[in-house]
mmCIF file of C-alpha atoms and ligand atoms in Angstrom:
data_model
loop_
_atom_site.group_PDB
_atom_site.id
_atom_site.type_symbol
_atom_site.label_atom_id
_atom_site.label_comp_id
_atom_site.label_asym_id
_atom_site.label_seq_id
_atom_site.Cartn_x
_atom_site.Cartn_y
_atom_site.Cartn_z
ATOM 1 C CA UNK D 1 196.167 -53.904 -6.684
ATOM 2 C CA UNK D 2 192.737 -54.821 -8.137
ATOM 3 C CA UNK D 3 190.048 -52.308 -9.183
ATOM 4 C CA UNK D 4 186.553 -53.310 -10.163
ATOM 5 C CA UNK D 5 185.096 -50.769 -12.524
ATOM 6 C CA UNK D 6 181.303 -50.792 -12.874
ATOM 7 C CA UNK D 7 179.712 -49.285 -16.023
ATOM 8 C CA UNK D 8 176.267 -49.682 -17.586
ATOM 9 C CA UNK D 9 175.135 -46.647 -19.493
ATOM 10 C CA UNK D 10 176.516 -44.718 -22.506
ATOM 11 C CA UNK D 11 178.183 -41.763 -20.725
ATOM 12 C CA UNK D 12 180.017 -44.119 -18.424
ATOM 13 C CA UNK D 13 181.711 -45.897 -21.340
ATOM 14 C CA UNK D 14 183.314 -42.599 -22.398
ATOM 15 C CA UNK D 15 184.495 -41.831 -18.917
ATOM 16 C CA UNK D 16 185.742 -45.365 -18.218
ATOM 17 C CA UNK D 17 187.646 -45.515 -21.407
ATOM 18 C CA UNK D 18 189.706 -42.554 -20.314
ATOM 19 C CA UNK D 19 190.588 -44.051 -16.982
ATOM 20 C CA UNK D 20 191.365 -47.430 -18.457
ATOM 21 C CA UNK D 21 193.923 -45.749 -20.709
ATOM 22 C CA UNK D 22 195.507 -44.036 -17.771
ATOM 23 C CA UNK D 23 195.765 -47.381 -15.967
ATOM 24 C CA UNK D 24 197.398 -48.921 -19.004
ATOM 25 C CA UNK D 25 199.956 -46.073 -19.058
ATOM 26 C CA UNK D 26 200.532 -46.452 -15.356
ATOM 27 C CA UNK D 27 201.280 -50.257 -15.802
ATOM 28 C CA UNK D 28 203.340 -49.665 -18.976
ATOM 29 C CA UNK D 29 205.569 -47.188 -17.117
ATOM 30 C CA UNK D 30 206.235 -49.887 -14.471
ATOM 31 C CA UNK D 31 204.691 -47.651 -11.682
ATOM 32 C CA UNK D 32 203.852 -49.425 -8.422
ATOM 33 C CA UNK D 33 201.503 -50.902 -7.486
ATOM 34 C CA UNK D 34 200.615 -52.482 -10.822
ATOM 35 C CA UNK D 35 196.861 -52.132 -11.326
ATOM 36 C CA UNK D 36 194.575 -54.948 -12.493
ATOM 37 C CA UNK D 37 191.367 -53.550 -13.692
ATOM 38 C CA UNK D 38 188.280 -55.775 -14.072
ATOM 39 C CA UNK D 39 185.310 -54.223 -15.846
ATOM 40 C CA UNK D 40 181.676 -55.019 -15.028
ATOM 41 C CA UNK D 41 179.051 -54.030 -17.512
ATOM 42 C CA UNK D 42 175.634 -54.041 -15.823
ATOM 43 C CA UNK D 43 173.751 -54.139 -19.119
ATOM 44 C CA UNK D 44 171.644 -51.106 -18.341
ATOM 45 C CA UNK D 45 172.227 -50.056 -21.943
ATOM 46 C CA UNK D 46 172.122 -53.080 -24.243
ATOM 47 C CA UNK D 47 171.178 -51.919 -27.761
ATOM 48 C CA UNK D 48 174.367 -52.444 -29.822
ATOM 49 C CA UNK D 49 174.470 -48.756 -30.773
ATOM 50 C CA UNK D 50 174.040 -47.750 -27.164
ATOM 51 C CA UNK D 51 176.803 -50.016 -25.891
ATOM 52 C CA UNK D 52 178.874 -52.278 -28.023
ATOM 53 C CA UNK D 53 179.838 -49.673 -30.546
ATOM 54 C CA UNK D 54 181.369 -47.597 -27.718
ATOM 55 C CA UNK D 55 183.523 -50.521 -26.593
ATOM 56 C CA UNK D 56 184.763 -51.035 -30.115
ATOM 57 C CA UNK D 57 185.624 -47.453 -31.146
ATOM 58 C CA UNK D 58 186.794 -46.181 -27.736
ATOM 59 C CA UNK D 59 189.070 -49.227 -27.346
ATOM 60 C CA UNK D 60 187.664 -50.100 -23.945
ATOM 61 C CA UNK D 61 188.938 -53.307 -22.459
ATOM 62 C CA UNK D 62 186.283 -56.014 -22.771
ATOM 63 C CA UNK D 63 184.181 -56.390 -19.643
ATOM 64 C CA UNK D 64 185.167 -59.322 -17.565
ATOM 65 C CA UNK D 65 181.481 -59.588 -16.432
ATOM 66 C CA UNK D 66 178.410 -58.804 -18.351
ATOM 67 C CA UNK D 67 175.392 -58.799 -15.968
ATOM 68 C CA UNK D 68 172.694 -58.406 -18.652
ATOM 69 C CA UNK D 69 170.321 -56.510 -16.400
ATOM 70 C CA UNK D 70 168.515 -54.553 -19.076
ATOM 71 C CA UNK D 71 165.615 -52.073 -18.574
ATOM 72 C CA UNK D 72 162.952 -51.901 -15.885
ATOM 73 C CA UNK D 73 161.413 -49.708 -13.173
ATOM 74 C CA UNK D 74 164.078 -48.044 -11.129
ATOM 75 C CA UNK D 75 163.671 -50.258 -8.095
ATOM 76 C CA UNK D 76 163.707 -53.511 -9.949
ATOM 77 C CA UNK D 77 166.517 -52.490 -12.181
ATOM 78 C CA UNK D 78 168.696 -51.289 -9.374
ATOM 79 C CA UNK D 79 167.789 -54.269 -7.249
ATOM 80 C CA UNK D 80 168.845 -56.774 -9.849
ATOM 81 C CA UNK D 81 172.103 -54.916 -10.270
ATOM 82 C CA UNK D 82 172.781 -54.837 -6.565
ATOM 83 C CA UNK D 83 172.358 -58.569 -6.322
ATOM 84 C CA UNK D 84 174.505 -59.367 -9.354
ATOM 85 C CA UNK D 85 177.320 -56.774 -8.429
ATOM 86 C CA UNK D 86 177.429 -58.140 -4.888
ATOM 87 C CA UNK D 87 178.184 -61.614 -6.220
ATOM 88 C CA UNK D 88 181.057 -60.217 -8.428
ATOM 89 C CA UNK D 89 182.521 -58.216 -5.592
ATOM 90 C CA UNK D 90 182.498 -61.328 -3.324
ATOM 91 C CA UNK D 91 184.151 -63.456 -6.053
ATOM 92 C CA UNK D 92 186.771 -60.838 -7.132
ATOM 93 C CA UNK D 93 187.534 -59.208 -3.720
ATOM 94 C CA UNK D 94 188.841 -55.984 -5.331
ATOM 95 C CA UNK D 95 190.796 -53.365 -3.302
ATOM 96 C CA UNK D 96 188.213 -50.668 -4.536
ATOM 97 C CA UNK D 97 185.209 -50.359 -6.755
ATOM 98 C CA UNK D 98 185.152 -47.452 -9.241
ATOM 99 C CA UNK D 99 181.850 -45.992 -10.223
ATOM 100 C CA UNK D 100 181.072 -43.064 -12.544
ATOM 101 C CA UNK D 101 178.474 -40.322 -12.618
ATOM 102 C CA UNK D 102 174.928 -40.729 -11.526
ATOM 103 C CA UNK D 103 173.083 -43.556 -13.243
ATOM 104 C CA UNK D 104 171.319 -46.563 -11.620
ATOM 105 C CA UNK D 105 174.482 -48.547 -12.392
ATOM 106 C CA UNK D 106 176.469 -46.067 -10.315
ATOM 107 C CA UNK D 107 174.032 -46.283 -7.355
ATOM 108 C CA UNK D 108 173.984 -50.147 -7.366
ATOM 109 C CA UNK D 109 177.836 -50.359 -7.603
ATOM 110 C CA UNK D 110 178.355 -47.933 -4.834
ATOM 111 C CA UNK D 111 175.767 -49.484 -2.441
ATOM 112 C CA UNK D 112 176.918 -53.041 -3.079
ATOM 113 C CA UNK D 113 180.517 -52.201 -2.461
ATOM 114 C CA UNK D 114 179.843 -50.115 0.664
ATOM 115 C CA UNK D 115 177.771 -52.774 2.183
ATOM 116 C CA UNK D 116 180.657 -55.248 1.655
ATOM 117 C CA UNK D 117 183.047 -52.701 3.212
ATOM 118 C CA UNK D 118 184.925 -52.406 -0.079
ATOM 119 C CA UNK D 119 185.956 -48.708 -0.598
ATOM 120 C CA UNK D 120 184.055 -46.867 -3.334
ATOM 121 C CA UNK D 121 185.828 -44.448 -5.710
ATOM 122 C CA UNK D 122 183.272 -42.102 -7.187
ATOM 123 C CA UNK D 123 184.395 -40.337 -10.379
ATOM 124 C CA UNK D 124 182.395 -37.185 -11.118
ATOM 125 C CA UNK D 125 181.559 -36.741 -7.386
ATOM 126 C CA UNK D 126 179.893 -33.635 -5.886
ATOM 127 C CA UNK D 127 177.641 -32.677 -8.835
ATOM 128 C CA UNK D 128 174.267 -31.387 -7.822
ATOM 129 C CA UNK D 129 171.232 -30.090 -9.661
ATOM 130 C CA UNK D 130 169.379 -29.599 -6.319
ATOM 131 C CA UNK D 131 166.346 -31.167 -7.994
ATOM 132 C CA UNK D 132 165.532 -34.366 -6.075
ATOM 133 C CA UNK D 133 162.782 -35.264 -8.653
ATOM 134 C CA UNK D 134 165.627 -36.333 -10.953
ATOM 135 C CA UNK D 135 166.569 -39.924 -10.497
ATOM 136 C CA UNK D 136 170.215 -38.985 -11.242
ATOM 137 C CA UNK D 137 170.256 -36.487 -8.264
ATOM 138 C CA UNK D 138 169.166 -39.267 -5.914
ATOM 139 C CA UNK D 139 171.776 -41.617 -7.365
ATOM 140 C CA UNK D 140 174.649 -39.143 -7.022
ATOM 141 C CA UNK D 141 173.784 -37.996 -3.533
ATOM 142 C CA UNK D 142 173.642 -41.580 -2.204
ATOM 143 C CA UNK D 143 176.798 -42.642 -4.089
ATOM 144 C CA UNK D 144 178.765 -39.690 -2.732
ATOM 145 C CA UNK D 145 177.694 -40.367 0.902
ATOM 146 C CA UNK D 146 178.966 -43.976 0.771
ATOM 147 C CA UNK D 147 182.189 -43.321 -1.198
ATOM 148 C CA UNK D 148 185.708 -43.334 0.332
ATOM 149 C CA UNK D 149 187.328 -41.495 -2.529
ATOM 150 C CA UNK D 150 185.452 -38.657 -4.172
ATOM 151 C CA UNK D 151 186.995 -37.388 -7.353
ATOM 152 C CA UNK D 152 185.432 -33.977 -8.178
ATOM 153 C CA UNK D 153 185.602 -32.383 -11.631
ATOM 154 C CA UNK D 154 185.186 -28.766 -10.334
ATOM 155 C CA UNK D 155 185.588 -26.489 -7.302
ATOM 156 C CA UNK D 156 181.814 -26.178 -7.221
ATOM 157 C CA UNK D 157 181.573 -30.019 -6.742
ATOM 158 C CA UNK D 158 184.067 -29.847 -3.863
ATOM 159 C CA UNK D 159 182.008 -27.065 -2.270
ATOM 160 C CA UNK D 160 178.677 -29.021 -2.712
ATOM 161 C CA UNK D 161 180.229 -31.924 -0.888
ATOM 162 C CA UNK D 162 181.603 -29.685 1.910
ATOM 163 C CA UNK D 163 178.119 -28.323 2.490
ATOM 164 C CA UNK D 164 176.915 -31.915 3.005
ATOM 165 C CA UNK D 165 179.650 -32.568 5.450
ATOM 166 C CA UNK D 166 181.814 -34.571 3.128
ATOM 167 C CA UNK D 167 185.496 -33.507 3.247
ATOM 168 C CA UNK D 168 187.456 -36.734 3.768
ATOM 169 C CA UNK D 169 188.778 -38.405 0.567
ATOM 170 C CA UNK D 170 187.630 -35.475 -1.655
ATOM 171 C CA UNK D 171 189.983 -34.390 -4.416
ATOM 172 C CA UNK D 172 189.432 -31.855 -7.208
ATOM 173 C CA UNK D 173 191.132 -33.559 -10.217
ATOM 174 C CA UNK D 174 189.313 -32.047 -13.148
ATOM 175 C CA UNK D 175 186.908 -33.730 -15.600
ATOM 176 C CA UNK D 176 187.724 -37.027 -17.188
ATOM 177 C CA UNK D 177 185.492 -36.012 -20.160
ATOM 178 C CA UNK D 178 187.819 -33.223 -20.811
ATOM 179 C CA UNK D 179 190.781 -35.667 -20.978
ATOM 180 C CA UNK D 180 188.576 -37.800 -23.273
ATOM 181 C CA UNK D 181 187.780 -34.887 -25.554
ATOM 182 C CA UNK D 182 191.429 -34.018 -26.008
ATOM 183 C CA UNK D 183 192.091 -37.688 -26.918
ATOM 184 C CA UNK D 184 189.095 -38.296 -29.177
ATOM 185 C CA UNK D 185 188.829 -34.993 -30.954
ATOM 186 C CA UNK D 186 191.584 -35.873 -33.367
ATOM 187 C CA UNK D 187 189.828 -39.206 -34.210
ATOM 188 C CA UNK D 188 186.434 -37.638 -34.832
ATOM 189 C CA UNK D 189 184.715 -39.212 -37.769
ATOM 190 C CA UNK D 190 183.629 -36.389 -40.129
ATOM 191 C CA UNK D 191 182.256 -38.689 -42.804
ATOM 192 C CA UNK D 192 178.805 -38.544 -41.068
ATOM 193 C CA UNK D 193 178.435 -34.873 -42.112
ATOM 194 C CA UNK D 194 178.785 -35.801 -45.838
ATOM 195 C CA UNK D 195 176.549 -38.851 -45.370
ATOM 196 C CA UNK D 196 173.782 -36.607 -43.883
ATOM 197 C CA UNK D 197 174.323 -33.888 -46.423
ATOM 198 C CA UNK D 198 175.242 -31.421 -43.739
ATOM 199 C CA UNK D 199 177.614 -28.373 -43.955
ATOM 200 C CA UNK D 200 179.462 -26.988 -40.996
ATOM 201 C CA UNK D 201 177.390 -24.338 -39.254
ATOM 202 C CA UNK D 202 174.326 -25.291 -41.259
ATOM 203 C CA UNK D 203 172.479 -27.297 -38.658
ATOM 204 C CA UNK D 204 171.722 -27.587 -34.926
ATOM 205 C CA UNK D 205 172.529 -30.822 -33.137
ATOM 206 C CA UNK D 206 169.880 -31.885 -30.556
ATOM 207 C CA UNK D 207 169.342 -34.674 -28.096
ATOM 208 C CA UNK D 208 166.551 -35.417 -25.587
ATOM 209 C CA UNK D 209 166.405 -38.334 -23.242
ATOM 210 C CA UNK D 210 165.779 -37.246 -19.598
ATOM 211 C CA UNK D 211 162.909 -38.805 -17.766
ATOM 212 C CA UNK D 212 161.323 -35.331 -17.190
ATOM 213 C CA UNK D 213 161.589 -34.384 -20.805
ATOM 214 C CA UNK D 214 160.203 -37.622 -22.277
ATOM 215 C CA UNK D 215 156.768 -37.260 -20.791
ATOM 216 C CA UNK D 216 154.231 -36.453 -23.584
ATOM 217 C CA UNK D 217 153.662 -32.821 -22.564
ATOM 218 C CA UNK D 218 157.263 -31.617 -22.358
ATOM 219 C CA UNK D 219 158.114 -33.614 -25.433
ATOM 220 C CA UNK D 220 155.479 -31.931 -27.502
ATOM 221 C CA UNK D 221 156.944 -28.613 -26.347
ATOM 222 C CA UNK D 222 160.436 -29.753 -27.230
ATOM 223 C CA UNK D 223 159.280 -30.827 -30.698
ATOM 224 C CA UNK D 224 157.882 -27.230 -31.154
ATOM 225 C CA UNK D 225 161.235 -25.888 -29.903
ATOM 226 C CA UNK D 226 163.184 -27.954 -32.375
ATOM 227 C CA UNK D 227 160.923 -26.610 -35.106
ATOM 228 C CA UNK D 228 161.873 -23.115 -34.094
ATOM 229 C CA UNK D 229 165.559 -23.979 -34.135
ATOM 230 C CA UNK D 230 165.217 -25.607 -37.653
ATOM 231 C CA UNK D 231 163.517 -22.466 -38.941
ATOM 232 C CA UNK D 232 166.480 -20.412 -37.930
ATOM 233 C CA UNK D 233 169.376 -22.750 -38.577
ATOM 234 C CA UNK D 234 168.037 -24.640 -41.614
ATOM 235 C CA UNK D 235 168.078 -28.088 -40.071
ATOM 236 C CA UNK D 236 168.105 -29.959 -36.829
ATOM 237 C CA UNK D 237 169.833 -33.228 -36.435
ATOM 238 C CA UNK D 238 168.317 -35.403 -33.661
ATOM 239 C CA UNK D 239 170.021 -38.654 -32.770
ATOM 240 C CA UNK D 240 167.192 -40.388 -30.896
ATOM 241 C CA UNK D 241 167.454 -42.266 -27.617
ATOM 242 C CA UNK D 242 165.236 -45.361 -27.890
ATOM 243 C CA UNK D 243 163.033 -44.210 -25.151
ATOM 244 C CA UNK D 244 162.397 -40.832 -26.923
ATOM 245 C CA UNK D 245 161.711 -42.544 -30.111
ATOM 246 C CA UNK D 246 159.162 -44.825 -28.404
ATOM 247 C CA UNK D 247 157.251 -41.901 -26.760
ATOM 248 C CA UNK D 248 157.289 -39.838 -30.049
ATOM 249 C CA UNK D 249 155.757 -42.852 -31.736
ATOM 250 C CA UNK D 250 153.197 -43.813 -29.088
ATOM 251 C CA UNK D 251 152.063 -40.223 -28.618
ATOM 252 C CA UNK D 252 152.042 -39.553 -32.420
ATOM 253 C CA UNK D 253 154.261 -36.509 -31.937
ATOM 254 C CA UNK D 254 155.195 -35.405 -35.347
ATOM 255 C CA UNK D 255 158.567 -33.674 -35.902
ATOM 256 C CA UNK D 256 158.912 -30.817 -38.419
ATOM 257 C CA UNK D 257 160.249 -31.834 -41.729
ATOM 258 C CA UNK D 258 163.594 -30.039 -41.152
ATOM 259 C CA UNK D 259 164.146 -31.973 -37.853
ATOM 260 C CA UNK D 260 165.954 -35.114 -38.869
ATOM 261 C CA UNK D 261 165.744 -37.940 -36.452
ATOM 262 C CA UNK D 262 168.600 -40.432 -36.761
ATOM 263 C CA UNK D 263 169.756 -43.523 -34.838
ATOM 264 C CA UNK D 264 171.854 -43.060 -31.633
ATOM 265 C CA UNK D 265 175.259 -42.010 -32.964
ATOM 266 C CA UNK D 266 178.611 -43.568 -32.281
ATOM 267 C CA UNK D 267 180.875 -41.296 -30.159
ATOM 268 C CA UNK D 268 183.513 -40.402 -32.808
ATOM 269 C CA UNK D 269 180.727 -39.309 -35.213
ATOM 270 C CA UNK D 270 178.931 -37.484 -32.369
ATOM 271 C CA UNK D 271 182.069 -35.418 -31.740
ATOM 272 C CA UNK D 272 182.162 -34.416 -35.483
ATOM 273 C CA UNK D 273 178.495 -33.556 -35.383
ATOM 274 C CA UNK D 274 178.832 -31.503 -32.240
ATOM 275 C CA UNK D 275 182.009 -29.761 -33.469
ATOM 276 C CA UNK D 276 180.473 -28.453 -36.699
ATOM 277 C CA UNK D 277 176.990 -27.547 -35.388
ATOM 278 C CA UNK D 278 175.738 -23.950 -35.250
ATOM 279 C CA UNK D 279 174.418 -24.737 -31.778
ATOM 280 C CA UNK D 280 173.659 -27.672 -29.574
ATOM 281 C CA UNK D 281 170.359 -28.227 -27.889
ATOM 282 C CA UNK D 282 170.334 -30.920 -25.264
ATOM 283 C CA UNK D 283 169.220 -32.241 -21.870
ATOM 284 C CA UNK D 284 172.323 -34.327 -21.564
ATOM 285 C CA UNK D 285 174.878 -33.401 -18.902
ATOM 286 C CA UNK D 286 177.868 -34.641 -20.823
ATOM 287 C CA UNK D 287 176.981 -32.728 -24.074
ATOM 288 C CA UNK D 288 176.714 -29.372 -22.168
ATOM 289 C CA UNK D 289 180.382 -29.778 -21.343
ATOM 290 C CA UNK D 290 181.333 -31.188 -24.766
ATOM 291 C CA UNK D 291 179.743 -28.071 -26.345
ATOM 292 C CA UNK D 292 181.949 -26.013 -24.017
ATOM 293 C CA UNK D 293 185.029 -27.989 -24.835
ATOM 294 C CA UNK D 294 184.331 -27.633 -28.683
ATOM 295 C CA UNK D 295 183.354 -23.910 -28.247
ATOM 296 C CA UNK D 296 179.806 -24.450 -29.631
ATOM 297 C CA UNK D 297 176.962 -22.501 -28.159
ATOM 298 C CA UNK D 298 174.667 -24.782 -26.076
ATOM 299 C CA UNK D 299 170.963 -24.340 -25.183
ATOM 300 C CA UNK D 300 170.051 -26.674 -22.335
ATOM 301 C CA UNK D 301 166.466 -28.061 -22.376
ATOM 302 C CA UNK D 302 166.256 -28.013 -18.614
ATOM 303 C CA UNK D 303 165.538 -25.525 -15.827
ATOM 304 C CA UNK D 304 168.802 -26.176 -14.064
ATOM 305 C CA UNK D 305 172.206 -27.669 -14.572
ATOM 306 C CA UNK D 306 174.912 -29.349 -12.603
ATOM 307 C CA UNK D 307 177.574 -27.764 -14.947
ATOM 308 C CA UNK D 308 177.037 -24.232 -13.721
ATOM 309 C CA UNK D 309 180.426 -23.086 -15.009
ATOM 310 C CA UNK D 310 179.211 -23.407 -18.606
ATOM 311 C CA UNK D 311 176.332 -21.054 -17.815
ATOM 312 C CA UNK D 312 178.380 -18.603 -15.821
ATOM 313 C CA UNK D 313 180.838 -18.036 -18.703
ATOM 314 C CA UNK D 314 178.014 -17.520 -21.232
ATOM 315 C CA UNK D 315 178.618 -20.791 -23.246
ATOM 316 C CA UNK D 316 175.329 -22.303 -22.141
ATOM 317 C CA UNK D 317 171.809 -21.020 -21.685
ATOM 318 C CA UNK D 318 169.052 -22.825 -19.737
ATOM 319 C CA UNK D 319 166.027 -22.529 -22.001
ATOM 320 C CA UNK D 320 163.814 -25.204 -20.540
ATOM 321 C CA UNK D 321 161.346 -26.574 -22.979
ATOM 322 C CA UNK D 322 159.622 -23.399 -24.079
ATOM 323 C CA UNK D 323 159.708 -22.731 -27.791
ATOM 324 C CA UNK D 324 159.644 -18.933 -27.224
ATOM 325 C CA UNK D 325 162.802 -19.109 -25.111
ATOM 326 C CA UNK D 326 164.465 -21.183 -27.867
ATOM 327 C CA UNK D 327 163.483 -18.654 -30.449
ATOM 328 C CA UNK D 328 164.822 -15.820 -28.343
ATOM 329 C CA UNK D 329 168.124 -17.639 -27.782
ATOM 330 C CA UNK D 330 168.537 -18.215 -31.551
ATOM 331 C CA UNK D 331 167.895 -14.547 -32.163
ATOM 332 C CA UNK D 332 170.692 -13.813 -29.608
ATOM 333 C CA UNK D 333 172.982 -16.306 -31.312
ATOM 334 C CA UNK D 334 172.317 -14.776 -34.743
ATOM 335 C CA UNK D 335 172.882 -11.189 -33.402
ATOM 336 C CA UNK D 336 176.063 -12.369 -31.632
ATOM 337 C CA UNK D 337 174.586 -11.660 -28.264
ATOM 338 C CA UNK D 338 175.242 -15.183 -26.910
ATOM 339 C CA UNK D 339 178.908 -14.490 -26.178
ATOM 340 C CA UNK D 340 180.967 -16.772 -24.145
ATOM 341 C CA UNK D 341 184.372 -16.691 -22.513
ATOM 342 C CA UNK D 342 185.835 -20.074 -23.311
ATOM 343 C CA UNK D 343 189.180 -19.177 -21.805
ATOM 344 C CA UNK D 344 188.117 -20.144 -18.232
ATOM 345 C CA UNK D 345 189.345 -23.584 -17.514
ATOM 346 C CA UNK D 346 186.877 -24.947 -14.874
ATOM 347 C CA UNK D 347 187.318 -28.589 -15.990
ATOM 348 C CA UNK D 348 191.069 -28.923 -15.273
ATOM 349 C CA UNK D 349 194.025 -29.393 -17.530
ATOM 350 C CA UNK D 350 193.327 -32.777 -19.271
ATOM 351 C CA UNK D 351 195.052 -34.927 -16.603
ATOM 352 C CA UNK D 352 192.157 -35.895 -14.438
ATOM 353 C CA UNK D 353 192.365 -39.575 -15.306
ATOM 354 C CA UNK D 354 196.135 -39.759 -14.551
ATOM 355 C CA UNK D 355 195.566 -37.919 -11.206
ATOM 356 C CA UNK D 356 192.768 -40.362 -10.254
ATOM 357 C CA UNK D 357 194.954 -43.389 -11.097
ATOM 358 C CA UNK D 358 197.864 -42.085 -9.046
ATOM 359 C CA UNK D 359 195.542 -41.229 -6.125
ATOM 360 C CA UNK D 360 193.917 -44.701 -6.265
ATOM 361 C CA UNK D 361 197.355 -46.315 -6.368
ATOM 362 C CA UNK D 362 198.507 -44.335 -3.247
ATOM 363 C CA UNK D 363 195.253 -44.902 -1.435
ATOM 364 C CA UNK D 364 194.949 -48.659 -1.992
ATOM 365 C CA UNK D 365 198.371 -49.894 -2.321
ATOM 366 C CA UNK D 366 199.172 -52.796 0.070
ATOM 367 C CA UNK D 367 199.625 -51.379 3.511
ATOM 368 C CA UNK D 368 198.184 -47.940 2.654
ATOM 369 C CA UNK D 369 194.799 -48.803 4.043
HETATM 370 C C1 UD1 T 1 170.391 -43.421 -18.147
HETATM 371 C C2 UD1 T 1 170.697 -42.569 -16.951
HETATM 372 C C3 UD1 T 1 170.943 -41.134 -17.332
HETATM 373 C C4 UD1 T 1 171.956 -41.017 -18.424
HETATM 374 C C5 UD1 T 1 171.490 -41.821 -19.691
HETATM 375 C C6 UD1 T 1 172.412 -41.826 -20.835
HETATM 376 C C7 UD1 T 1 169.651 -43.494 -14.974
HETATM 377 C C8 UD1 T 1 168.511 -43.260 -13.888
HETATM 378 N N1 UD1 T 1 169.598 -42.575 -16.048
HETATM 379 O O1 UD1 T 1 169.037 -42.851 -18.691
HETATM 380 O O2 UD1 T 1 171.319 -40.437 -16.202
HETATM 381 O O3 UD1 T 1 172.057 -39.666 -18.892
HETATM 382 O O4 UD1 T 1 171.360 -43.279 -19.164
HETATM 383 O O5 UD1 T 1 171.785 -42.324 -21.935
HETATM 384 O O6 UD1 T 1 170.378 -44.466 -14.861
HETATM 385 N N2 UD1 T 1 166.513 -48.397 -23.784
HETATM 386 C C9 UD1 T 1 166.597 -49.151 -24.859
HETATM 387 N N3 UD1 T 1 167.841 -49.692 -25.221
HETATM 388 C C10 UD1 T 1 168.928 -49.476 -24.438
HETATM 389 C C11 UD1 T 1 168.773 -48.614 -23.247
HETATM 390 C C12 UD1 T 1 167.510 -48.144 -22.985
HETATM 391 O O7 UD1 T 1 165.620 -49.425 -25.660
HETATM 392 O O8 UD1 T 1 170.059 -49.833 -24.708
HETATM 393 C C13 UD1 T 1 165.120 -47.801 -23.455
HETATM 394 C C14 UD1 T 1 164.377 -48.778 -22.599
HETATM 395 O O9 UD1 T 1 162.972 -48.626 -22.986
HETATM 396 C C15 UD1 T 1 164.534 -48.118 -21.194
HETATM 397 C C16 UD1 T 1 164.594 -46.661 -21.520
HETATM 398 O O10 UD1 T 1 165.277 -46.622 -22.805
HETATM 399 O O11 UD1 T 1 163.390 -48.427 -20.380
HETATM 400 C C17 UD1 T 1 165.431 -45.848 -20.497
HETATM 401 O O12 UD1 T 1 166.724 -46.505 -20.357
HETATM 402 P P1 UD1 T 1 167.465 -46.458 -18.969
HETATM 403 O O13 UD1 T 1 168.754 -47.009 -18.934
HETATM 404 O O14 UD1 T 1 166.564 -46.805 -17.821
HETATM 405 O O15 UD1 T 1 167.666 -44.826 -18.719
HETATM 406 P P2 UD1 T 1 168.172 -43.777 -19.698
HETATM 407 O O16 UD1 T 1 167.082 -42.867 -20.037
HETATM 408 O O17 UD1 T 1 169.043 -44.266 -20.783
#
């Protein structure tokens, strides 16, 4: 049985790595059908430290196809991907196409496959922010509606799909990022703390990259919020997405001296930075969950989240971009008022990737279709 996995952006490399390992285990155990996985990298992320470094350190099999699409406006970028992915699907004739999450690479993979009547397996299906202004929301809604197999991380995701009339092919398997964290946590590269002169608990780790947050106005507010955080925690470490760096520079937004902008960080170093932070401030979806897995308080620089379980248990607070909300949140952290119940297990038991592989094997084995 042949799977074509399409990835393109940083968070997808982490998710795909986990599934590739589960496929390798399935094959090594002699389970049937044997699964051949061919990886397509769209090239949505192309800077070496946004892409290559992940393939190296996460031991992801090399992509069989590198489409080299690069950046561009949404329509142009997605359109170029569609055309290129279609060619690969026609040449490879896979039994299914596997797509992850909510990026333009996900949308292109799902559409290209569905149009060629190749079943789409969507990993991280059913997530909703209910904010259609986000490109990711449009991508995930469309991807879910053309998918044959929908692998949901949470009960909320299953319910979101049910409300949209999608019940066939839906399975709650848990979150592949939780599987990944259990695997990579032991490999976290702590040398970065020493290299940056950081002590555990002595800094806040922040990331900002969302389209809505990298407009000049919200980015100015976030810069002020980061200054608030640095004043309380001593320092903020800010691995900078290339787009965020570009807007900071073009708009001459100056970061407070205690806010240290660094290059995008390899994953194993990022885990170490997250695990030892006093708190995490982010607009990333993945980091909200990683903060939860590592039991570090998270302040989300958005008005809503797809990962509602982290908020419900008190581990995550939606602070938007308002510096006053950030200051209030840090006062609550200092006073021990941001208390979380990390014992709830909303993201599964760490076997999501195995369950997905076994489900795919059963669904697409010869004769099963
Ligand atoms: C994409 C995803 C987002 C995900 C994020 C992870 C979409 C719509 N968004 O956002 O959901 O959370 O990846 O990082 O797919 N750039 C570089 N080098 C790179 C990549 C990007 O310089 O290797 C710059 C380019 O100027 C580009 C901009 O960043 O135009 C935005 O990149 P893009 O891939 O379009 O979206 P992300 O913001 O990374």
